[in-house]
Amino acid sequence: LGMLKLLKTSILDLLEPGLRTIFFKTVILSIFAILTIVYMGWTLFSAYQVFDVWLLGPILSWASGFLALIFGALLLPPITIIIGSIYSDDITDQIEKKYYPSRVGKRQIKLSELLFSSGKNFGITIIVNILLAPLYLIGTFFPIITFLVFYSVNGYLVGKELFETVASRHLDMKDRYLLKKQNNGKVIIGGVIMVGISTIPILNLIAAVLGVVFMTHLFHSLALKN
């Protein structure tokens, strides 16, 4: 119930005047990212048309198209988080000044630091999902396997990235680790929620900003209890 309340508050925050400009920027970037993924998938799909040998051509074409679709779905959540991370300092600052004026983060995060952290986590996400590709393929026959593995693993990775991005404005690395460890379940659930939103058409356009706003509220709700 508490998580749903935070999610509702976060969605309403997207209407705040101060976030509108950032919101529209991330929507444009998200659309560009989605179109790029679709183009890459279609290019990969078309590339296998050269194997026009009896049934081999059609089989490879459909297989490559299916794999491209899966790969695109895997890429969307981390790409969305990277887009949000670019503007995370401004987003978090606005939310904290409105809701937590006595607890505004004093440490400004450099863009280079944000890009490095997001890029590192993006790379880890891609590698992990590639290693899990066999499970995803098995999941085509048992969808529940794909569902559980994809959302639990990516929920953990996305939740960790968002939490550390917001917490780094307030805590050093050791304290961030301790707070996350004490509330690992909630951070993962928050990540799963954001991954879920980022894989739903249309809603994935708001995920970049929503993820940062939601995790800012979650961080402060957890920090106030410690």
mmCIF file of N, CA, C and O in Angstrom, residues 6-15 197 206 210 213:
data_model
loop_
_atom_site.group_PDB
_atom_site.id
_atom_site.type_symbol
_atom_site.label_atom_id
_atom_site.label_comp_id
_atom_site.label_asym_id
_atom_site.label_seq_id
_atom_site.Cartn_x
_atom_site.Cartn_y
_atom_site.Cartn_z
ATOM 1 N N LEU A 6 3.253 6.014 -2.902
ATOM 2 C CA LEU A 6 4.419 6.733 -3.429
ATOM 3 C C LEU A 6 4.363 6.827 -4.948
ATOM 4 O O LEU A 6 4.715 7.855 -5.533
ATOM 5 N N LEU A 7 3.897 5.747 -5.593
ATOM 6 C CA LEU A 7 3.789 5.740 -7.050
ATOM 7 C C LEU A 7 2.754 6.755 -7.518
ATOM 8 O O LEU A 7 2.985 7.495 -8.480
ATOM 9 N N LYS A 8 1.612 6.819 -6.822
ATOM 10 C CA LYS A 8 0.566 7.778 -7.174
ATOM 11 C C LYS A 8 1.081 9.214 -7.036
ATOM 12 O O LYS A 8 0.861 10.058 -7.923
ATOM 13 N N THR A 9 1.761 9.489 -5.919
ATOM 14 C CA THR A 9 2.331 10.819 -5.697
ATOM 15 C C THR A 9 3.335 11.170 -6.783
ATOM 16 O O THR A 9 3.364 12.294 -7.297
ATOM 17 N N SER A 10 4.153 10.187 -7.155
ATOM 18 C CA SER A 10 5.186 10.405 -8.170
ATOM 19 C C SER A 10 4.580 10.714 -9.532
ATOM 20 O O SER A 10 5.073 11.581 -10.264
ATOM 21 N N ILE A 11 3.505 10.027 -9.883
ATOM 22 C CA ILE A 11 2.834 10.268 -11.165
ATOM 23 C C ILE A 11 2.258 11.679 -11.209
ATOM 24 O O ILE A 11 2.382 12.388 -12.209
ATOM 25 N N LEU A 12 1.645 12.107 -10.101
ATOM 26 C CA LEU A 12 1.084 13.459 -10.033
ATOM 27 C C LEU A 12 2.193 14.517 -10.101
ATOM 28 O O LEU A 12 1.980 15.614 -10.629
ATOM 29 N N ASP A 13 3.365 14.172 -9.571
ATOM 30 C CA ASP A 13 4.499 15.118 -9.602
ATOM 31 C C ASP A 13 4.941 15.433 -11.022
ATOM 32 O O ASP A 13 5.555 16.482 -11.264
ATOM 33 N N LEU A 14 4.657 14.545 -11.965
ATOM 34 C CA LEU A 14 5.056 14.778 -13.353
ATOM 35 C C LEU A 14 4.358 16.000 -13.944
ATOM 36 O O LEU A 14 4.795 16.544 -14.957
ATOM 37 N N LEU A 15 3.256 16.430 -13.299
ATOM 38 C CA LEU A 15 2.508 17.594 -13.772
ATOM 39 C C LEU A 15 3.063 18.906 -13.235
ATOM 40 O O LEU A 15 2.608 19.984 -13.630
ATOM 41 N N ILE A 197 6.763 -0.610 -15.819
ATOM 42 C CA ILE A 197 6.263 0.576 -16.522
ATOM 43 C C ILE A 197 7.046 0.821 -17.808
ATOM 44 O O ILE A 197 6.477 1.181 -18.838
ATOM 45 N N ILE A 206 7.122 7.824 -19.936
ATOM 46 C CA ILE A 206 7.200 8.594 -18.690
ATOM 47 C C ILE A 206 8.153 7.954 -17.687
ATOM 48 O O ILE A 206 8.444 8.529 -16.639
ATOM 49 N N LEU A 210 9.771 9.398 -14.119
ATOM 50 C CA LEU A 210 9.020 8.770 -13.031
ATOM 51 C C LEU A 210 9.926 7.933 -12.141
ATOM 52 O O LEU A 210 9.764 7.924 -10.916
ATOM 53 N N VAL A 213 11.801 10.282 -9.762
ATOM 54 C CA VAL A 213 10.862 10.886 -8.804
ATOM 55 C C VAL A 213 10.432 9.853 -7.769
ATOM 56 O O VAL A 213 10.455 10.107 -6.554
#
